mmCIF file of C-alpha atoms in Angstrom:
data_model
loop_
_atom_site.group_PDB
_atom_site.id
_atom_site.type_symbol
_atom_site.label_atom_id
_atom_site.label_comp_id
_atom_site.label_asym_id
_atom_site.label_seq_id
_atom_site.Cartn_x
_atom_site.Cartn_y
_atom_site.Cartn_z
ATOM 1 C CA MET T 170 -9.630 77.574 208.284
ATOM 2 C CA ASN T 171 -6.535 79.307 206.671
ATOM 3 C CA VAL T 172 -8.735 82.923 205.965
ATOM 4 C CA PRO T 173 -6.195 85.068 203.086
ATOM 5 C CA THR T 174 -5.010 88.992 204.200
ATOM 6 C CA ILE T 175 -7.953 91.037 202.320
ATOM 7 C CA PRO T 176 -5.756 93.342 200.287
ATOM 8 C CA GLU T 177 -5.428 96.858 201.532
ATOM 9 C CA ARG T 178 -6.054 98.207 198.351
ATOM 10 C CA LEU T 179 -9.662 96.068 198.975
ATOM 11 C CA GLU T 180 -9.770 97.209 202.465
ATOM 12 C CA ALA T 181 -9.045 101.257 200.692
ATOM 13 C CA ALA T 182 -11.776 101.059 198.194
ATOM 14 C CA ILE T 183 -14.402 99.337 200.679
ATOM 15 C CA ILE T 184 -14.243 101.915 203.281
ATOM 16 C CA PHE T 185 -14.017 104.828 200.310
ATOM 17 C CA LEU T 186 -16.999 103.594 198.850
ATOM 18 C CA ARG T 187 -18.985 102.439 201.354
ATOM 19 C CA GLY T 188 -17.607 104.950 203.990
ATOM 20 C CA GLU T 189 -15.557 104.561 207.135
ATOM 21 C CA ASP T 190 -18.277 102.924 209.402
ATOM 22 C CA ASP T 191 -20.255 101.076 207.180
ATOM 23 C CA GLY T 192 -17.094 99.764 205.308
ATOM 24 C CA ARG T 193 -15.202 98.566 208.169
ATOM 25 C CA ALA T 194 -17.967 96.832 209.999
ATOM 26 C CA TRP T 195 -18.564 94.960 206.472
ATOM 27 C CA LEU T 196 -14.896 94.510 206.439
ATOM 28 C CA GLY T 197 -14.628 93.256 210.043
ATOM 29 C CA THR T 198 -17.699 90.103 208.670
ATOM 30 C CA LEU T 199 -15.429 89.470 205.726
ATOM 31 C CA PRO T 200 -12.805 86.358 207.420
ATOM 32 C CA ALA T 201 -15.913 84.799 209.402
ATOM 33 C CA GLN T 202 -17.824 84.259 206.015
ATOM 34 C CA LEU T 203 -15.372 83.397 204.043
ATOM 35 C CA SER T 204 -14.263 80.782 206.404
ATOM 36 C CA ARG T 205 -18.069 79.804 206.490
ATOM 37 C CA TYR T 206 -18.252 79.370 202.847
ATOM 38 C CA ALA T 207 -14.975 77.858 202.285
ATOM 39 C CA GLU T 208 -16.255 74.609 204.855
ATOM 40 C CA GLN T 209 -19.546 74.456 203.913
ATOM 41 C CA TRP T 210 -18.688 73.700 200.063
ATOM 42 C CA GLY T 211 -15.455 72.451 200.458
ATOM 43 C CA LEU T 212 -12.507 74.622 199.457
ATOM 44 C CA ASP T 213 -8.904 75.393 199.731
ATOM 45 C CA LEU T 214 -8.856 79.172 199.739
ATOM 46 C CA GLU T 215 -5.404 80.540 197.815
ATOM 47 C CA SER T 216 -6.130 84.580 197.804
ATOM 48 C CA ILE T 217 -8.295 87.961 197.396
ATOM 49 C CA ALA T 218 -8.564 89.394 194.534
ATOM 50 C CA ASP T 219 -7.149 93.620 195.119
ATOM 51 C CA ASN T 220 -9.318 95.115 192.601
ATOM 52 C CA GLY T 221 -12.504 95.254 194.276
ATOM 53 C CA ALA T 222 -14.479 97.815 195.259
ATOM 54 C CA MET T 223 -18.222 96.955 197.063
ATOM 55 C CA SER T 224 -17.783 93.090 197.075
ATOM 56 C CA CYS T 225 -14.871 90.595 197.536
ATOM 57 C CA CYS T 226 -13.495 87.789 194.981
ATOM 58 C CA ALA T 227 -11.482 85.165 196.989
ATOM 59 C CA TYR T 228 -9.270 82.902 194.371
ATOM 60 C CA CYS T 229 -9.782 78.927 195.349
ATOM 61 C CA THR T 230 -9.586 75.290 195.032
ATOM 62 C CA GLU T 231 -13.046 72.653 195.476
ATOM 63 C CA VAL T 232 -10.996 70.080 197.610
ATOM 64 C CA ASP T 233 -12.923 66.953 195.739
ATOM 65 C CA THR T 234 -12.551 67.899 192.448
ATOM 66 C CA GLY T 235 -9.294 70.032 192.190
ATOM 67 C CA ARG T 236 -10.898 72.711 190.060
ATOM 68 C CA ALA T 237 -10.210 76.454 189.951
ATOM 69 C CA ALA T 238 -12.827 78.620 191.243
ATOM 70 C CA VAL T 239 -13.940 82.266 192.654
ATOM 71 C CA LEU T 240 -15.497 82.980 196.313
ATOM 72 C CA LYS T 241 -17.602 85.899 195.851
ATOM 73 C CA ILE T 242 -18.998 87.884 198.726
ATOM 74 C CA PRO T 243 -21.544 90.514 197.295
ATOM 75 C CA VAL T 244 -22.000 93.870 197.996
ATOM 76 C CA ASP T 245 -25.484 92.434 199.230
ATOM 77 C CA LEU T 246 -28.404 89.939 198.932
ATOM 78 C CA GLU T 247 -30.027 91.427 195.721
ATOM 79 C CA ALA T 248 -26.306 92.435 193.918
ATOM 80 C CA GLY T 249 -25.613 89.384 194.655
ATOM 81 C CA ASN T 250 -28.920 87.042 193.154
ATOM 82 C CA THR T 251 -28.534 89.171 190.495
ATOM 83 C CA GLU T 252 -25.502 89.109 188.992
ATOM 84 C CA THR T 253 -25.831 84.911 189.988
ATOM 85 C CA GLN T 254 -28.997 85.127 187.771
ATOM 86 C CA MET T 255 -27.015 87.476 184.773
ATOM 87 C CA ILE T 256 -23.993 85.411 184.995
ATOM 88 C CA ASP T 257 -26.032 81.859 184.814
ATOM 89 C CA ARG T 258 -27.614 83.211 181.449
ATOM 90 C CA TRP T 259 -24.909 84.541 179.665
ATOM 91 C CA ALA T 260 -22.652 81.134 180.712
ATOM 92 C CA VAL T 261 -25.214 79.689 178.717
ATOM 93 C CA GLY T 262 -24.191 82.279 175.633
ATOM 94 C CA ASN T 263 -20.053 80.857 176.614
ATOM 95 C CA ALA T 264 -19.822 84.570 178.078
ATOM 96 C CA ALA T 265 -19.650 84.402 181.319
ATOM 97 C CA PRO T 266 -18.354 82.004 184.368
ATOM 98 C CA SER T 267 -20.584 79.316 185.560
ATOM 99 C CA VAL T 268 -22.510 79.355 188.657
ATOM 100 C CA LEU T 269 -21.585 76.323 190.955
ATOM 101 C CA ARG T 270 -22.928 76.875 194.517
ATOM 102 C CA ARG T 271 -25.238 79.757 195.304
ATOM 103 C CA ASP T 272 -27.050 80.954 198.517
ATOM 104 C CA ALA T 273 -30.542 82.894 197.793
ATOM 105 C CA ASP T 274 -30.330 83.812 201.111
ATOM 106 C CA THR T 275 -27.131 85.792 201.360
ATOM 107 C CA GLY T 276 -26.709 86.113 197.327
ATOM 108 C CA VAL T 277 -22.971 84.815 197.867
ATOM 109 C CA PHE T 278 -21.822 82.161 195.371
ATOM 110 C CA LEU T 279 -18.915 80.497 194.154
ATOM 111 C CA MET T 280 -18.180 80.246 190.595
ATOM 112 C CA THR T 281 -15.455 78.599 187.569
ATOM 113 C CA ARG T 282 -12.789 80.628 187.705
ATOM 114 C CA ILE T 283 -12.174 82.077 184.019
ATOM 115 C CA ILE T 284 -8.213 80.831 183.122
ATOM 116 C CA PRO T 285 -5.513 82.895 182.752
ATOM 117 C CA GLY T 286 -8.125 85.243 184.010
ATOM 118 C CA THR T 287 -6.021 88.503 183.573
ATOM 119 C CA VAL T 288 -7.975 91.605 182.754
ATOM 120 C CA ALA T 289 -8.153 91.911 179.715
ATOM 121 C CA TRP T 290 -6.781 95.498 179.348
ATOM 122 C CA PRO T 291 -6.455 97.148 175.640
ATOM 123 C CA GLY T 292 -3.851 98.736 174.791
ATOM 124 C CA GLY T 293 -3.461 99.485 170.691
ATOM 125 C CA ASP T 294 -4.390 96.466 169.656
ATOM 126 C CA PRO T 295 -7.086 96.582 166.211
ATOM 127 C CA ALA T 296 -7.958 92.878 167.413
ATOM 128 C CA GLU T 297 -9.029 93.792 170.982
ATOM 129 C CA SER T 298 -12.074 95.451 169.617
ATOM 130 C CA THR T 299 -12.302 91.733 167.648
ATOM 131 C CA SER T 300 -12.791 89.794 171.015
ATOM 132 C CA PHE T 301 -14.546 92.819 172.245
ATOM 133 C CA ALA T 302 -17.463 92.840 169.261
ATOM 134 C CA THR T 303 -17.113 89.094 170.286
ATOM 135 C CA LEU T 304 -17.902 89.024 172.937
ATOM 136 C CA LEU T 305 -20.203 91.466 172.323
ATOM 137 C CA SER T 306 -22.469 89.332 170.002
ATOM 138 C CA ARG T 307 -22.156 86.434 172.832
ATOM 139 C CA LEU T 308 -23.705 88.391 175.649
ATOM 140 C CA ASN T 309 -26.774 89.060 173.148
ATOM 141 C CA SER T 310 -27.187 85.751 171.481
ATOM 142 C CA PRO T 311 -30.196 84.181 170.333
ATOM 143 C CA ASP T 312 -32.007 82.265 172.743
ATOM 144 C CA LEU T 313 -30.345 82.971 176.167
ATOM 145 C CA PRO T 314 -32.794 82.094 179.350
ATOM 146 C CA GLU T 315 -34.968 85.308 180.447
ATOM 147 C CA PRO T 316 -33.334 87.898 182.583
ATOM 148 C CA PRO T 317 -33.883 88.971 186.224
ATOM 149 C CA ALA T 318 -36.173 91.741 186.573
ATOM 150 C CA LEU T 319 -33.649 95.175 185.916
ATOM 151 C CA LYS T 320 -33.026 98.963 185.767
ATOM 152 C CA ASP T 321 -33.158 101.089 182.780
ATOM 153 C CA ILE T 322 -30.029 101.924 181.346
ATOM 154 C CA ALA T 323 -30.736 105.370 182.399
ATOM 155 C CA ASP T 324 -30.043 104.705 185.489
ATOM 156 C CA VAL T 325 -27.369 103.535 185.766
ATOM 157 C CA VAL T 326 -26.228 107.003 183.147
ATOM 158 C CA GLN T 327 -27.572 108.980 185.522
ATOM 159 C CA MET T 328 -25.925 107.669 188.546
ATOM 160 C CA ARG T 329 -22.486 108.180 186.485
ATOM 161 C CA MET T 330 -23.734 111.745 185.087
ATOM 162 C CA GLY T 331 -24.360 112.297 189.400
ATOM 163 C CA TRP T 332 -20.953 111.223 190.396
ATOM 164 C CA ALA T 333 -19.580 112.872 187.741
ATOM 165 C CA ARG T 334 -21.228 116.902 188.635
ATOM 166 C CA GLU T 335 -19.484 115.347 192.255
ATOM 167 C CA ARG T 336 -15.661 115.496 190.500
ATOM 168 C CA PHE T 337 -16.459 118.712 188.577
ATOM 169 C CA ASP T 338 -17.361 120.775 191.331
ATOM 170 C CA ASP T 339 -14.056 118.853 193.699
ATOM 171 C CA PRO T 340 -12.195 122.309 193.999
ATOM 172 C CA ARG T 341 -9.025 119.581 193.478
ATOM 173 C CA TYR T 342 -10.030 119.011 189.660
ATOM 174 C CA ALA T 343 -10.781 122.918 189.108
ATOM 175 C CA GLU T 344 -7.745 123.617 187.296
ATOM 176 C CA ALA T 345 -8.140 120.685 184.626
ATOM 177 C CA ILE T 346 -12.004 121.179 184.603
ATOM 178 C CA GLN T 347 -11.961 124.796 183.523
ATOM 179 C CA ARG T 348 -9.286 123.451 181.065
ATOM 180 C CA ILE T 349 -11.058 121.156 179.264
ATOM 181 C CA ASP T 350 -14.709 123.325 180.063
ATOM 182 C CA GLY T 351 -15.952 120.574 181.648
ATOM 183 C CA ASN T 352 -19.332 122.941 182.932
ATOM 184 C CA ARG T 353 -19.904 122.910 178.830
ATOM 185 C CA HIS T 354 -19.123 119.842 178.608
ATOM 186 C CA LEU T 355 -21.615 117.887 181.873
ATOM 187 C CA ALA T 356 -24.612 120.203 180.637
ATOM 188 C CA ASP T 357 -24.180 119.104 176.559
ATOM 189 C CA ALA T 358 -23.716 115.307 177.388
ATOM 190 C CA GLN T 359 -27.162 115.393 180.192
ATOM 191 C CA ALA T 360 -28.747 116.697 176.157
ATOM 192 C CA VAL T 361 -27.301 114.065 174.166
ATOM 193 C CA LEU T 362 -28.306 112.056 176.526
ATOM 194 C CA ASP T 363 -31.629 112.861 176.795
ATOM 195 C CA LYS T 364 -32.349 112.598 173.470
ATOM 196 C CA LEU T 365 -30.739 109.556 173.058
ATOM 197 C CA LEU T 366 -33.196 107.746 176.005
ATOM 198 C CA ILE T 367 -36.084 108.773 174.652
ATOM 199 C CA THR T 368 -35.624 108.029 170.762
ATOM 200 C CA THR T 369 -34.160 104.569 171.576
ATOM 201 C CA GLU T 370 -35.831 102.055 169.494
ATOM 202 C CA SER T 371 -35.009 98.316 170.662
ATOM 203 C CA ARG T 372 -33.628 97.546 173.852
ATOM 204 C CA HIS T 373 -31.390 94.869 174.898
ATOM 205 C CA VAL T 374 -30.276 93.225 178.050
ATOM 206 C CA LEU T 375 -27.138 94.864 179.179
ATOM 207 C CA HIS T 376 -24.111 94.454 181.820
ATOM 208 C CA ALA T 377 -24.494 98.207 182.148
ATOM 209 C CA ASP T 378 -20.518 98.105 183.100
ATOM 210 C CA LEU T 379 -19.276 96.627 180.624
ATOM 211 C CA GLN T 380 -15.157 98.330 180.935
ATOM 212 C CA ALA T 381 -12.401 96.510 180.749
ATOM 213 C CA LYS T 382 -12.113 96.219 184.431
ATOM 214 C CA ASN T 383 -14.600 93.797 183.854
ATOM 215 C CA ILE T 384 -13.747 91.965 181.239
ATOM 216 C CA LEU T 385 -11.263 88.984 181.421
ATOM 217 C CA GLN T 386 -8.797 87.161 179.762
ATOM 218 C CA GLY T 387 -9.715 83.143 178.277
ATOM 219 C CA GLN T 388 -8.034 80.714 176.548
ATOM 220 C CA ASP T 389 -9.087 82.279 173.127
ATOM 221 C CA LEU T 390 -12.098 84.277 173.892
ATOM 222 C CA TRP T 391 -12.985 87.032 176.409
ATOM 223 C CA TYR T 392 -15.535 86.536 179.195
ATOM 224 C CA THR T 393 -17.245 89.215 181.929
ATOM 225 C CA ILE T 394 -18.273 89.244 184.915
ATOM 226 C CA ASP T 395 -19.310 91.793 187.453
ATOM 227 C CA PRO T 396 -22.736 93.060 185.789
ATOM 228 C CA LEU T 397 -24.777 95.673 187.038
ATOM 229 C CA GLY T 398 -27.810 94.266 185.141
ATOM 230 C CA ALA T 399 -29.573 96.723 183.534
ATOM 231 C CA VAL T 400 -31.974 97.186 180.338
ATOM 232 C CA GLY T 401 -31.760 99.913 177.091
ATOM 233 C CA ASP T 402 -29.617 101.063 174.338
ATOM 234 C CA VAL T 403 -26.944 97.594 173.004
ATOM 235 C CA ASN T 404 -25.053 101.651 171.621
ATOM 236 C CA ALA T 405 -24.602 102.177 175.131
ATOM 237 C CA GLU T 406 -22.765 99.032 176.206
ATOM 238 C CA ALA T 407 -20.089 99.221 173.839
ATOM 239 C CA ALA T 408 -19.885 103.063 174.589
ATOM 240 C CA LEU T 409 -18.727 102.743 177.770
ATOM 241 C CA TRP T 410 -15.713 100.216 176.470
ATOM 242 C CA VAL T 411 -15.052 102.886 174.242
ATOM 243 C CA ALA T 412 -14.698 105.849 176.299
ATOM 244 C CA ILE T 413 -12.314 103.876 179.309
ATOM 245 C CA GLN T 414 -9.066 103.022 177.923
ATOM 246 C CA ASP T 415 -5.911 104.593 178.515
ATOM 247 C CA GLY T 416 -4.839 103.855 174.849
ATOM 248 C CA PRO T 417 -2.836 104.188 171.845
ATOM 249 C CA ARG T 418 -5.434 103.636 170.385
ATOM 250 C CA THR T 419 -7.621 106.413 170.442
ATOM 251 C CA ILE T 420 -11.632 106.571 170.745
ATOM 252 C CA ASP T 421 -12.207 107.237 167.242
ATOM 253 C CA GLU T 422 -10.595 104.657 165.934
ATOM 254 C CA ARG T 423 -12.031 102.415 168.069
ATOM 255 C CA LEU T 424 -15.549 103.702 167.113
ATOM 256 C CA ASP T 425 -14.294 102.441 163.641
ATOM 257 C CA ASP T 426 -13.204 99.035 164.705
ATOM 258 C CA LEU T 427 -17.122 98.569 166.501
ATOM 259 C CA ALA T 428 -18.613 100.373 163.382
ATOM 260 C CA THR T 429 -19.836 97.355 161.306
ATOM 261 C CA HIS T 430 -21.219 94.751 163.816
ATOM 262 C CA PRO T 431 -24.797 93.768 163.255
ATOM 263 C CA LEU T 432 -25.562 95.021 166.441
ATOM 264 C CA LEU T 433 -24.707 98.932 166.823
ATOM 265 C CA THR T 434 -25.585 102.214 165.299
ATOM 266 C CA PRO T 435 -22.726 103.977 164.434
ATOM 267 C CA ASN T 436 -23.576 107.168 164.814
ATOM 268 C CA ARG T 437 -25.720 106.274 168.176
ATOM 269 C CA MET T 438 -22.514 104.540 169.542
ATOM 270 C CA ARG T 439 -21.051 107.618 168.777
ATOM 271 C CA ALA T 440 -23.177 110.075 171.012
ATOM 272 C CA TRP T 441 -23.591 107.546 173.676
ATOM 273 C CA THR T 442 -19.157 107.234 174.082
ATOM 274 C CA TYR T 443 -19.430 111.126 174.274
ATOM 275 C CA VAL T 444 -21.698 110.746 176.775
ATOM 276 C CA LEU T 445 -20.203 108.450 178.764
ATOM 277 C CA ALA T 446 -16.450 109.821 178.055
ATOM 278 C CA VAL T 447 -17.180 112.964 179.956
ATOM 279 C CA ALA T 448 -19.153 111.058 182.716
ATOM 280 C CA GLU T 449 -16.160 108.887 183.173
ATOM 281 C CA TYR T 450 -13.601 111.594 182.838
ATOM 282 C CA ARG T 451 -11.126 111.558 185.750
ATOM 283 C CA PRO T 452 -8.542 114.254 186.054
ATOM 284 C CA TYR T 453 -6.814 112.249 188.063
ATOM 285 C CA LEU T 454 -6.075 109.170 185.492
ATOM 286 C CA PRO T 455 -3.741 110.728 182.958
ATOM 287 C CA ALA T 456 -3.517 108.410 180.312
ATOM 288 C CA SER T 457 -7.457 107.706 180.020
ATOM 289 C CA GLY T 458 -8.424 111.665 180.656
ATOM 290 C CA GLU T 459 -5.639 112.985 177.972
ATOM 291 C CA ARG T 460 -7.258 109.920 175.310
ATOM 292 C CA ILE T 461 -11.226 111.529 176.639
ATOM 293 C CA LEU T 462 -10.385 114.654 175.991
ATOM 294 C CA HIS T 463 -9.217 115.103 172.395
ATOM 295 C CA PHE T 464 -12.112 113.000 171.769
ATOM 296 C CA VAL T 465 -14.687 115.493 173.711
ATOM 297 C CA ASP T 466 -12.418 118.787 171.940
ATOM 298 C CA ALA T 467 -13.121 117.397 168.527
ATOM 299 C CA MET T 468 -16.848 116.984 169.340
ATOM 300 C CA ASP T 469 -19.179 119.019 166.968
ATOM 301 C CA CYS T 470 -22.800 119.574 165.966
ATOM 302 C CA GLY T 471 -22.560 117.247 163.903
ATOM 303 C CA ILE T 472 -21.649 113.761 165.548
ATOM 304 C CA VAL T 473 -24.975 113.765 167.446
ATOM 305 C CA ASP T 474 -27.283 115.538 164.262
ATOM 306 C CA SER T 475 -28.507 111.955 162.833
ATOM 307 C CA ILE T 476 -30.284 111.708 166.479
ATOM 308 C CA GLY T 477 -31.841 114.836 166.966
ATOM 309 C CA TRP T 478 -29.817 117.277 168.552
ATOM 310 C CA ASP T 479 -30.344 120.016 168.501
ATOM 311 C CA CYS T 480 -27.029 122.004 168.771
ATOM 312 C CA PRO T 481 -27.118 125.326 171.034
#
């Protein structure tokens, strides 16, 4: 069995996130796992995606049918089983690939390949907001199957805030963080988050990581992959996509684009965007960072007055 070479970028990401020992141990098992499932499920392995971080996706073809597919080795059993259940659910609404095969004992699964399957990186086109809005509607279609047991969105966002605190404390970024008054914004973002969480009235099943890197371009529509899975305010779902972009379309313009979506509440979406923009500010990503800086610099009490936050 010919197993494709694991890309250096994927190796580096896995070692960075899992640690040297655990990362290299996990990577060491990959060739055998890929070979095993290729033989078991009749797959011709082609190449391995290099944009993963905690898992491995191999592009492949079903030998018997000629169908293009993706073999995924997840980070662990729980993640794989949650992801297959979420994808199964959204495939009913034509918002995700379809799961073709799964191993319930390992979480490994095979799914259809979205064609062309390029990442739907947004730029300056307002039509991209329309494509996202359509995807958001399909992810929340009525009569979808019941989801698996999921964590609360509070857990996911607090995790992001924790990562932000570590990043803001990193001496390498001290000058950039001071320039944006990062510690004040981090404290304000936490206060806004606390208020958003206690004032959430309607809770939806969320992807919880619906940023551009997890959205693929299909023939006519956008599709999503790699869900974390959570329940909570759907405005948080839209806010993450709005916050993590390179531009040139600004955060304010994207918020205006989505303001009339029937699932979204503009003031809550803006407040969530502030929280997530602060949490996702990365000085080493200048295009995204400058876009976020422009937005948070303009933040004032009026943006969150309507959710009852008392400005200091």
